[in-house]
XYZ file of C-alpha atoms in Angstrom:
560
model
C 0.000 0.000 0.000
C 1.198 3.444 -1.039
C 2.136 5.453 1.593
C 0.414 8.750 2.257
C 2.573 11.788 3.699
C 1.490 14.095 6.172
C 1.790 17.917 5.223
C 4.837 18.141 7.742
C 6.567 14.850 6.536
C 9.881 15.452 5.649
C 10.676 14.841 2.098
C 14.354 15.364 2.207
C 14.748 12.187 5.129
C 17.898 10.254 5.477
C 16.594 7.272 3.569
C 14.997 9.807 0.721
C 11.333 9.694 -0.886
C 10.331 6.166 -1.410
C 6.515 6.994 -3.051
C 5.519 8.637 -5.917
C 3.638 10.995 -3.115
C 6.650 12.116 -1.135
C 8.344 12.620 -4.609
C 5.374 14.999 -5.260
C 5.695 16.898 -2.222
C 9.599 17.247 -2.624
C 9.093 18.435 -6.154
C 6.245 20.424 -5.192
C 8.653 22.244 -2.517
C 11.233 22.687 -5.230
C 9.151 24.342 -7.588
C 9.912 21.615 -10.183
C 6.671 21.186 -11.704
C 7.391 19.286 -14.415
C 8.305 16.591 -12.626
C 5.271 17.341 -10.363
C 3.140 16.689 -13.701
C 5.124 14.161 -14.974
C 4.541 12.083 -11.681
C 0.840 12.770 -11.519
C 0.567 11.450 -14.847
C 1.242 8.033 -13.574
C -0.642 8.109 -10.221
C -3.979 6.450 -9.746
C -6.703 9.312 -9.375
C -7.831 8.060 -6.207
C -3.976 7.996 -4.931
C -3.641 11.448 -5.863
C -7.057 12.491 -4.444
C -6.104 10.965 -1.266
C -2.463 13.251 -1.403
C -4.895 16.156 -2.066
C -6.392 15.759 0.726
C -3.378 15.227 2.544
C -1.529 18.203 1.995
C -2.102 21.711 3.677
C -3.887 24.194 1.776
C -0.847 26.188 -0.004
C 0.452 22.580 -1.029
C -2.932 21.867 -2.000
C -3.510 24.828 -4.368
C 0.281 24.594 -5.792
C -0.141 20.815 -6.676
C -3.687 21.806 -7.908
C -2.462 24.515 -10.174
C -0.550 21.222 -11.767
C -3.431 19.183 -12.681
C -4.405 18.632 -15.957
C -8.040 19.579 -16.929
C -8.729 15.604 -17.711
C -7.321 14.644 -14.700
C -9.162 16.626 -12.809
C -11.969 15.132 -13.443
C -11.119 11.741 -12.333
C -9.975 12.937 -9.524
C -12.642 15.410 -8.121
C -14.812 12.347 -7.422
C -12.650 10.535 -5.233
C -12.343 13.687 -2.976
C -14.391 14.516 0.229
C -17.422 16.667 -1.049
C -16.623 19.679 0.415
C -13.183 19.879 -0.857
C -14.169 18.605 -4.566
C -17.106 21.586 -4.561
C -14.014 23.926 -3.142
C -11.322 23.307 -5.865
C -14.214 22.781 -8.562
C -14.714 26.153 -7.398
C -11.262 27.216 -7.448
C -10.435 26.039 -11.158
C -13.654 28.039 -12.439
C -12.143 31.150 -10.654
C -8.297 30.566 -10.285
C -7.941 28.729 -13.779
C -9.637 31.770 -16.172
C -9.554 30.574 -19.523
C -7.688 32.969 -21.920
C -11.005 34.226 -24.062
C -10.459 36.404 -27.374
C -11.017 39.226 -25.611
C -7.117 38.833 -23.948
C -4.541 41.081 -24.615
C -2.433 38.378 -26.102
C -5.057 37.667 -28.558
C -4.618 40.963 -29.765
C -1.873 40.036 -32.776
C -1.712 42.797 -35.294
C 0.077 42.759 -38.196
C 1.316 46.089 -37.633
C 4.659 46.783 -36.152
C 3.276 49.444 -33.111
C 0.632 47.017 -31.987
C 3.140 43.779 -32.111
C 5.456 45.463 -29.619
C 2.229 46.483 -27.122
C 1.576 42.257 -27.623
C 4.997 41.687 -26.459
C 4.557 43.509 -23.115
C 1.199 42.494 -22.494
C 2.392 38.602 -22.993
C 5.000 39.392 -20.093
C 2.747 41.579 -18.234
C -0.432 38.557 -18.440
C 2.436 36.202 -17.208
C 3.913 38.221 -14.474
C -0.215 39.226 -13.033
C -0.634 35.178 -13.144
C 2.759 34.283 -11.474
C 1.662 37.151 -8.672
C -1.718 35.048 -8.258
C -0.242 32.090 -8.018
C -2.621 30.846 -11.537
C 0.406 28.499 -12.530
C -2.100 27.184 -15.149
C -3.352 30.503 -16.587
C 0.927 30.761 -17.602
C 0.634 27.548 -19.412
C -2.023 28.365 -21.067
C -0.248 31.658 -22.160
C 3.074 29.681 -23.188
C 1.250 27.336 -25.022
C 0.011 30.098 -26.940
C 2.951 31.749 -27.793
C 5.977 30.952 -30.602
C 8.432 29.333 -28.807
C 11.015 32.488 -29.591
C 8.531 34.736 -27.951
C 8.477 32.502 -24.667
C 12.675 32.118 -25.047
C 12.745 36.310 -24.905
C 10.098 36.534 -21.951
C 12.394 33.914 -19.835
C 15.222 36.505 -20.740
C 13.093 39.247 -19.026
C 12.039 37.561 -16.035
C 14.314 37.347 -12.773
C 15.834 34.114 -12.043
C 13.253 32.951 -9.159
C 10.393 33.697 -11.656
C 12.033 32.501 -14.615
C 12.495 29.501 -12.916
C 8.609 28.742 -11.937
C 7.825 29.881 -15.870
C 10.125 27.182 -17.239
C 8.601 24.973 -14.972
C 4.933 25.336 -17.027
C 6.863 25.074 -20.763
C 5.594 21.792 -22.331
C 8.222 19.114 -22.634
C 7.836 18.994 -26.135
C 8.290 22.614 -26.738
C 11.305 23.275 -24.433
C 13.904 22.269 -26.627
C 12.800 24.521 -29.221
C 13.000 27.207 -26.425
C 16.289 26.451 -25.626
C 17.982 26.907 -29.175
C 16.408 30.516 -29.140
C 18.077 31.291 -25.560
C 21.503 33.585 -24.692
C 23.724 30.954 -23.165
C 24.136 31.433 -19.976
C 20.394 31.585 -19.640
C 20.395 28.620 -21.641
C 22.891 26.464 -19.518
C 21.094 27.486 -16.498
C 17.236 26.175 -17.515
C 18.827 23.241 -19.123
C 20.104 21.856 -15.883
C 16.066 22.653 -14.432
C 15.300 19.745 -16.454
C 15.762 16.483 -15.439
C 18.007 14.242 -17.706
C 15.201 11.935 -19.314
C 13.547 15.649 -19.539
C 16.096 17.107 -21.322
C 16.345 14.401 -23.396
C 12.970 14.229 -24.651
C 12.598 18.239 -24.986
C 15.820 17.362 -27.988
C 14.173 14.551 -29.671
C 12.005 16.972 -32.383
C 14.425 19.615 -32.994
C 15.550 19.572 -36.787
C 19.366 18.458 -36.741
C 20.527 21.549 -37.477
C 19.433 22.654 -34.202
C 20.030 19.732 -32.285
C 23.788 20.026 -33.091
C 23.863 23.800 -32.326
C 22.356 22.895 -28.828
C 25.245 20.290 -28.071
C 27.681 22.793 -28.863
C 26.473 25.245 -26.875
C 25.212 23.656 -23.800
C 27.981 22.455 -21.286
C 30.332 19.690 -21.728
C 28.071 16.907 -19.282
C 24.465 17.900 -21.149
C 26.071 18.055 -23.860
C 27.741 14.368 -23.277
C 24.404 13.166 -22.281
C 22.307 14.209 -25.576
C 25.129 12.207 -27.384
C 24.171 9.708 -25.635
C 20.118 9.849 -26.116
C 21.110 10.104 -30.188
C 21.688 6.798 -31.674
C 21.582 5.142 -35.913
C 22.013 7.198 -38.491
C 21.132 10.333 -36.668
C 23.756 10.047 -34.217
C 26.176 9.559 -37.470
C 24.671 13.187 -39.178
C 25.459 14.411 -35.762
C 28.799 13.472 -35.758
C 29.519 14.684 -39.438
C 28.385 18.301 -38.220
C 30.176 18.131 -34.864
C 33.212 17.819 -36.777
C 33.260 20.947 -38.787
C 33.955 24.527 -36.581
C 30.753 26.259 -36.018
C 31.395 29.300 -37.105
C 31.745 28.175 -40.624
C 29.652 26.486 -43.310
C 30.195 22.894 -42.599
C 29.041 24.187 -38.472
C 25.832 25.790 -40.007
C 24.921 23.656 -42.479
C 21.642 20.819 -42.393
C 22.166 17.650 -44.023
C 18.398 17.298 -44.563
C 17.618 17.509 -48.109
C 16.056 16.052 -51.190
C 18.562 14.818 -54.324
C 17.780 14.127 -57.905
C 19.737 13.554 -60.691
C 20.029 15.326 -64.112
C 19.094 12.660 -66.446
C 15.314 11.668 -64.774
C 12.053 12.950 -66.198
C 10.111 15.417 -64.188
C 6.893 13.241 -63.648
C 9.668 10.971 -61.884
C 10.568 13.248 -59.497
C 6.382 14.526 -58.930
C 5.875 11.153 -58.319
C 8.712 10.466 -56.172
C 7.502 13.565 -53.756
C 4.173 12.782 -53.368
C 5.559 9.711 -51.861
C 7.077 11.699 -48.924
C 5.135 12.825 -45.944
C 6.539 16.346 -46.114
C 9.655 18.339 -47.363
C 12.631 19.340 -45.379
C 11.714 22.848 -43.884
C 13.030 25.870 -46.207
C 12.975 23.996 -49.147
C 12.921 25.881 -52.341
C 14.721 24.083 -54.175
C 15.892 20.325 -54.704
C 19.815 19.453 -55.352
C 20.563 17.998 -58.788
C 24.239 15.242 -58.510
C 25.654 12.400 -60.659
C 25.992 9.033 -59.720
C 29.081 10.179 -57.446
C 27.059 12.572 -55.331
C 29.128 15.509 -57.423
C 27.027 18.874 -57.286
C 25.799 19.782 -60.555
C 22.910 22.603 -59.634
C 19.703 23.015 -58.666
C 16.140 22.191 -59.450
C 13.567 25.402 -58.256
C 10.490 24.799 -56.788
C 9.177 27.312 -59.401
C 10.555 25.526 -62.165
C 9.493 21.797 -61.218
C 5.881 22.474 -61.058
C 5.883 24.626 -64.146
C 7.732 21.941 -66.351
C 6.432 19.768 -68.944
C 6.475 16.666 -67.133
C 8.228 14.556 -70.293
C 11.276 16.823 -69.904
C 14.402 15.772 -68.252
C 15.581 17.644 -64.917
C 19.071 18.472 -67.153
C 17.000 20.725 -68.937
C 14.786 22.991 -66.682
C 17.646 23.316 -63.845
C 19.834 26.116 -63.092
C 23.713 25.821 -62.630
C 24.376 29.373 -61.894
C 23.933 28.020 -57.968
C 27.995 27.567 -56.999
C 28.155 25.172 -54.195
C 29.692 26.962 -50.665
C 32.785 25.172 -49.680
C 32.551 23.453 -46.117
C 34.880 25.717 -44.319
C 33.510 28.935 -45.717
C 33.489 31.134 -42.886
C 29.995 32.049 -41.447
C 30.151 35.597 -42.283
C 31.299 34.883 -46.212
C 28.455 32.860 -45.771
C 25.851 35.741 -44.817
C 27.176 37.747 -47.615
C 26.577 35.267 -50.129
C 22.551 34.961 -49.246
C 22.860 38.824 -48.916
C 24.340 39.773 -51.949
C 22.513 36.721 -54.385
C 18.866 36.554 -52.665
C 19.202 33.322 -51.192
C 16.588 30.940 -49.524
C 18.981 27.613 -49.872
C 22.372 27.326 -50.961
C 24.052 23.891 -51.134
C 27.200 22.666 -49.752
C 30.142 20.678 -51.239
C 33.328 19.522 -49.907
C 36.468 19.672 -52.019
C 35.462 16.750 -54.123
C 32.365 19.233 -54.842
C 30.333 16.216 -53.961
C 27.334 17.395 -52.284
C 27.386 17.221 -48.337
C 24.340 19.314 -47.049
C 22.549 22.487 -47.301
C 22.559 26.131 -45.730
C 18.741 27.600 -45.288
C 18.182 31.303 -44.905
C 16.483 31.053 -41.183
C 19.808 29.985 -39.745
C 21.487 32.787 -41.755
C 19.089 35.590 -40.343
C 19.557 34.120 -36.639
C 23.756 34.574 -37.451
C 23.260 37.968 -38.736
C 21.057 38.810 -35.378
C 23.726 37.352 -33.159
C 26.565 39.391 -35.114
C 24.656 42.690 -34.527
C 24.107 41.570 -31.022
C 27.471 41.163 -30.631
C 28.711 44.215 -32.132
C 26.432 45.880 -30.001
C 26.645 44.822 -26.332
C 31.212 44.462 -27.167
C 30.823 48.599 -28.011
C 29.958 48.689 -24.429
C 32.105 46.130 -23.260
C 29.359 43.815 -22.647
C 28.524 40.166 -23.170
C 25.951 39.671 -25.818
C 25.277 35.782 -24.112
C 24.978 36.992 -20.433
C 22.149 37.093 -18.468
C 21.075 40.328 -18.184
C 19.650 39.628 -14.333
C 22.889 37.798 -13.520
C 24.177 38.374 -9.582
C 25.579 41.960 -8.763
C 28.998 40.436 -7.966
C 29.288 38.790 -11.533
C 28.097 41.480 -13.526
C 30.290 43.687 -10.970
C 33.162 41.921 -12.525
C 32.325 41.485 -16.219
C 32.229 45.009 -16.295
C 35.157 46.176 -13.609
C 38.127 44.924 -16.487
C 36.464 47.951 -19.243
C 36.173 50.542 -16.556
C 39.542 49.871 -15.741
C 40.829 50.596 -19.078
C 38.810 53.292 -19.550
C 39.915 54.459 -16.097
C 43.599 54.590 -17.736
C 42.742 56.251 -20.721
C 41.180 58.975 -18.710
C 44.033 59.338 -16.713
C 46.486 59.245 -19.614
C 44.044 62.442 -20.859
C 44.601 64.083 -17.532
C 48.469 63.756 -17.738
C 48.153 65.316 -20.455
C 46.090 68.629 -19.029
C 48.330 68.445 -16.203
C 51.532 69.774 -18.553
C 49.417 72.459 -19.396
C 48.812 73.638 -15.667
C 50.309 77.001 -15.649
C 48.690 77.735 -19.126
C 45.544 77.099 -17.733
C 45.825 79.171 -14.235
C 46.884 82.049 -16.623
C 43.874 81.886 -19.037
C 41.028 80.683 -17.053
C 39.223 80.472 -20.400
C 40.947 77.228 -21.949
C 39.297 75.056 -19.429
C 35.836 76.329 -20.377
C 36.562 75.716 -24.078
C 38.598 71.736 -23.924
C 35.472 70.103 -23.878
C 34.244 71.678 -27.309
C 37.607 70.513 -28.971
C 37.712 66.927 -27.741
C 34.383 66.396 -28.566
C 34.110 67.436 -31.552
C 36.876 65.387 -32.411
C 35.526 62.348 -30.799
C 32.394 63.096 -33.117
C 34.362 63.243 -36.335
C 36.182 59.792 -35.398
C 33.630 57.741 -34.744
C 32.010 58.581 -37.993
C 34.842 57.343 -39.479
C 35.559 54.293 -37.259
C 31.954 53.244 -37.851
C 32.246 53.494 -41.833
C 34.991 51.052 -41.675
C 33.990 48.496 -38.953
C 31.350 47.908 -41.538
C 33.194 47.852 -44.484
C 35.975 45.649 -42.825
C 32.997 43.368 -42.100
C 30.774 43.687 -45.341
C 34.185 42.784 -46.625
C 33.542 46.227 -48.793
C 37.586 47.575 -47.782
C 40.111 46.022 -49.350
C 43.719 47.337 -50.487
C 42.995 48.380 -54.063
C 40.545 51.078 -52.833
C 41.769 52.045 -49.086
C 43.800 54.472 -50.392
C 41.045 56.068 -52.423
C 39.314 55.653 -49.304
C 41.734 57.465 -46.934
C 41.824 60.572 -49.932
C 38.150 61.051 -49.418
C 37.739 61.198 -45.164
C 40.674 63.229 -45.387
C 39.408 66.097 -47.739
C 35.855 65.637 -46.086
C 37.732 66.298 -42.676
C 39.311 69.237 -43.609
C 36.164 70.460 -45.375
C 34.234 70.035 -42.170
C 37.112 71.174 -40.086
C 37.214 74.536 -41.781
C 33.414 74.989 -41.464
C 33.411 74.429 -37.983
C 36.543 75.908 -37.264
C 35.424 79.233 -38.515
C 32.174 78.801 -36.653
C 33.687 78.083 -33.258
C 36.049 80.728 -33.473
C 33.875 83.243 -33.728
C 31.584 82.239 -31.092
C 34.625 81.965 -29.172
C 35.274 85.400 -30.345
C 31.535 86.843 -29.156
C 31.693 84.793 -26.040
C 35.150 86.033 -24.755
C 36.047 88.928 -26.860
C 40.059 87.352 -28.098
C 40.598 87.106 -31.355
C 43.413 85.007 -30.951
C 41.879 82.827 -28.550
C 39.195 82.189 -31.141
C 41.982 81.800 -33.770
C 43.842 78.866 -31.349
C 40.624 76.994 -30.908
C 39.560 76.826 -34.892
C 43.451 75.889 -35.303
C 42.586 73.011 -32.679
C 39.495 71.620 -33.811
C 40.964 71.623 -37.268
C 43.911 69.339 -36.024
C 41.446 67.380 -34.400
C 39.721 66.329 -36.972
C 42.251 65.454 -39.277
C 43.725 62.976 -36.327
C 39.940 61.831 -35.796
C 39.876 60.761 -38.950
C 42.985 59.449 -39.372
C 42.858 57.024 -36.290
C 39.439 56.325 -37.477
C 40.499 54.535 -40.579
C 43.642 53.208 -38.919
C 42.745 51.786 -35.476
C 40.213 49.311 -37.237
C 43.058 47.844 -39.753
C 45.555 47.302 -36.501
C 43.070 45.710 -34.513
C 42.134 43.623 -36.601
C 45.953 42.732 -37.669
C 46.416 41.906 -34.211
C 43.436 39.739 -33.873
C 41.000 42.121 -32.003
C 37.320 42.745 -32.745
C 37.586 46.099 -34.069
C 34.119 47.001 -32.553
C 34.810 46.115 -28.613
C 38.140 48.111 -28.594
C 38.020 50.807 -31.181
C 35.657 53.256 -29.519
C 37.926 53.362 -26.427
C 41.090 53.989 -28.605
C 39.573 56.254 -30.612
C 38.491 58.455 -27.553
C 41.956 58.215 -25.948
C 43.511 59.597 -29.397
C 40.695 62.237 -29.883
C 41.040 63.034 -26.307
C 44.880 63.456 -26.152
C 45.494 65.380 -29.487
C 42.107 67.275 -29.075
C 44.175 68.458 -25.539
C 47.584 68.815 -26.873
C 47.120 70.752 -29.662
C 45.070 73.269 -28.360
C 46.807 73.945 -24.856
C 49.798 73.796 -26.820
C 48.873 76.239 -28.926
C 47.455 78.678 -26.242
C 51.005 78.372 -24.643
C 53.379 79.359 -27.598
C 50.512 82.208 -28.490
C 48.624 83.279 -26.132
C 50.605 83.097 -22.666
């Protein structure tokens, strides 16, 4: 007989939980609700009506908030009357089925309105997680695209984010997953138990599945390896063994072959044999008896085609095949440039080894941007954005450092100029205008060729036509403004040849803005650093240091 605990029995005893009903309560007091569900699943309804009854009322609403709407049915009737009329009571109120009328209904097709969705999704989920309606945020997951739920777990704290990954269907959580930063990723994967995690991998596309074992740490990853057996285990193995960030890492080997030489009613019959198409597919790949690419047969083109004609004739060969260790971002600016939805990929045999499709394309140019973002800042594009004080304390504490010395290397440089400045009080009111507009004038420049550099749009044969044009629009600027600035400077302190030193500044300025602009990008990137996390701060330091040195330099052999 299955034993029943009390609502004070300890679930964490010595000898551990021994019933499916002490498992419940320990999972219940975990807040691990999948297993909670998972567990109920199995239970006779008249064993779990008579833990129902067992537990004390918080328990009992928490475990109630886990039972299915068909199981609550079986058991209501094994329950004591007054408590089946009280939770029959409870789900009418507590459970509030999402009508149309709910503001995640709302989906507009409109830009405006899909953002207002977005917040009212995570405002719907945080109202229900207040109440303690653990079933109204199923509901609402279940509901929502499973990149939508991935960017709500991103906004949630970790104790909430917790109790929401809790109420994400098994089957849908390793979708969620792929669409996660990793560290937030790492984190909910261990919330799963193993046979959990498992079975939240088993319908992801390849593609994705292999981009999850990369990414997740080195014992989930171990263990998925594991779960994968046959010939999917083998297609995992072939795209483990290419780097990720290059075709061979992003490509699927899902696809449909044909060769050149069979009639087009063969290969209409042969697909209304299948069940369904590879996702993204556009196109079908056309290879010889050897499995050597030859091109591609459109969509468009099959269904058009007399069906007596042979595929040699109807397919297109302009389609070059993308070497497997293309690198990711040649990649991206091969769909860019030629429109693609599919592109196939060959190894140096050219025989035909798997396909790139344009969703996994967009999700690398995302991340890149990301990236290029969040490093500007000296940030972490995968970290959690709610991570503990003390580690985002120290992510952080290394570029405030550096910055620190810059700032101070700035400084030095003011403090040559010391007795210059106690004699004309007026220089110190006027640095700012010089640096900045210097630091303005740079980072127009630095920007232009961070994304040339990475659009691949710089190369030798036209940097030096390059350099020819920032300088003369430099100096063109830099005599504009010059003149302008002087004369304010003129107005504001009535000395001409203070006016005359700070247009001679900002011109200088500029010219060295816009000469480390174009050159700090080409060093980094000689010496192996991301031009876009380390070229704003050099940029400043230069802008800074020349913007100071050239005009309290000036004001000393001049004016003082």
């Amino acid at each position: 007989m299955q034993k029943t605990p009390s609502p004070e029995s300890d679930a964490g005893a010595e000898t551990g939980p021994v019933t499916d009903s002490e498992l419940i309560v320990q999972a219940l007091r975990e807040r691990r609700y999948k297993r909670v569900r998972k567990l109920l699943a199995r239970m006779h309804p008249a064993k779990a009506a008579a833990l129902v009854e067992a537990l004390n009322r918080e328990e009992r609403d928490s475990l109630w908030q886990q039972v299915s709407a068909p199981m609550e049915g079986r058991i209501l009737p094994h329950l004591k009357a007054a408590l089946a009329r009280q939770l029959a009571a409870d789900a009418a109120v507590r459970g509030d089925p999402v009508d149309s009328a709910d503001p995640v209904d709302a989906v507009s097709s409109s830009d405006s309105q899909l953002s207002v969705v977005a917040v009212n999704q995570l405002a719907a989920v945080r109202e229900a997680l207040t109440e303690g309606r653990l079933k109204r945020v199923g509901k609402l997951l279940h509901r929502m695209h499973p990149a939508k739920v991935a960017g709500l777990l991103e906004a949630l704290p970790p104790a909430e984010r917790v109790v929401v990954w809790s109420m994400v269907e098994t089957d849908r959580a390793g979708k969620v997953l792929t669409y996660l930063h990793d560290e937030i990723r790492a984190k909910l994967a261990r919330e799963l138990d193993p046979d959990d995690l498992v079975a939240a991998v088993q319908p992801l596309d390849l593609d994705d599945l292999v981009d999850l074992i990369q990414q997740l740490p080195h014992d989930l990853s171990a263990l998925l390896m594991q779960a994968v057996s046959g010939a999917r285990r083998e297609q995992v193995e072939t795209l483990l063994a290419h780097p990720d960030d290059s075709a061979g890492g992003l490509m699927d080997t899902s696809y449909i072959e044909v060769r050149a030489d069979v009639r087009i009613g063969t290969v209409l019959r042969y697909l209304r044999l299948l069940d369904t198409l590879p996702s993204h597919t556009d196109q079908l790949m056309v290879v010889d008896r050897q499995g050597i690419y030859q091109g591609v047969l459109r969509l468009s083109a099959l269904v058009t085609a007399e069906p007596a004609r042979r595929v040699a004739e109807v397919m297109h060969t302009d389609v070059a095949g993308i070497a497997l260790e293309t690198p990711d971002t040649e990649v991206a600016r091969l769909f860019q440039d030629h429109d693609l939805l599919s592109a196939p990929v060959v190894d140096a045999q050219q025989r035909l080894v798997g396909r790139i499709t344009v969703d996994d394309v967009v999700d690398l140019i995302r991340e890149d941007a990301d990236r290029a973002l969040m490093q500007m800042a000296g940030l972490d594009d995968e970290a959690d954005m709610f991570a503990p004080v003390m580690v985002s304390a120290q992510r952080r504490a290394v570029w405030l450092g550096i910055n620190l010395v810059t700032a101070f290397l700035a400084s030095w440089v003011i403090g040559r100029f010391e007795a210059t400045l106690a004699q004309l009080v007026a220089l110190a009111v006027l640095m700012p205008i010089v640096a900045s507009m210097g630091g303005i004038a740079g980072s127009q420049t630095l920007t232009l060729m961070i994304r040339g550099l990475a659009l691949g749009q710089i190369q030798n044969g036209n940097l030096r036509a390059l350099v020819y044009r920032e300088m003369g629009t430099s100096v063109l600027n830099g005599l504009l403004w010059a003149g302008v600035i002087a004369l304010l400077a003129v107005v504001w302190f009535g000395n001409w040849g203070l006016g005359g030193v700070l247009g001679a500044a900002i011109l200088i300025n500029l010219l060295c803005a816009a000469l480390a602009g174009l050159a700090i990008p080409l060093v980094l990137r000689r010496m192996g650093i991301d031009p876009a996390l380390a070229g704003g701060v050099v940029l400043t330091t230069v802008t800074d240091v020349i913007g100071f040195f050239s005009f309290l330099g000036l004001a000393s052999l001049l004016l003082v």
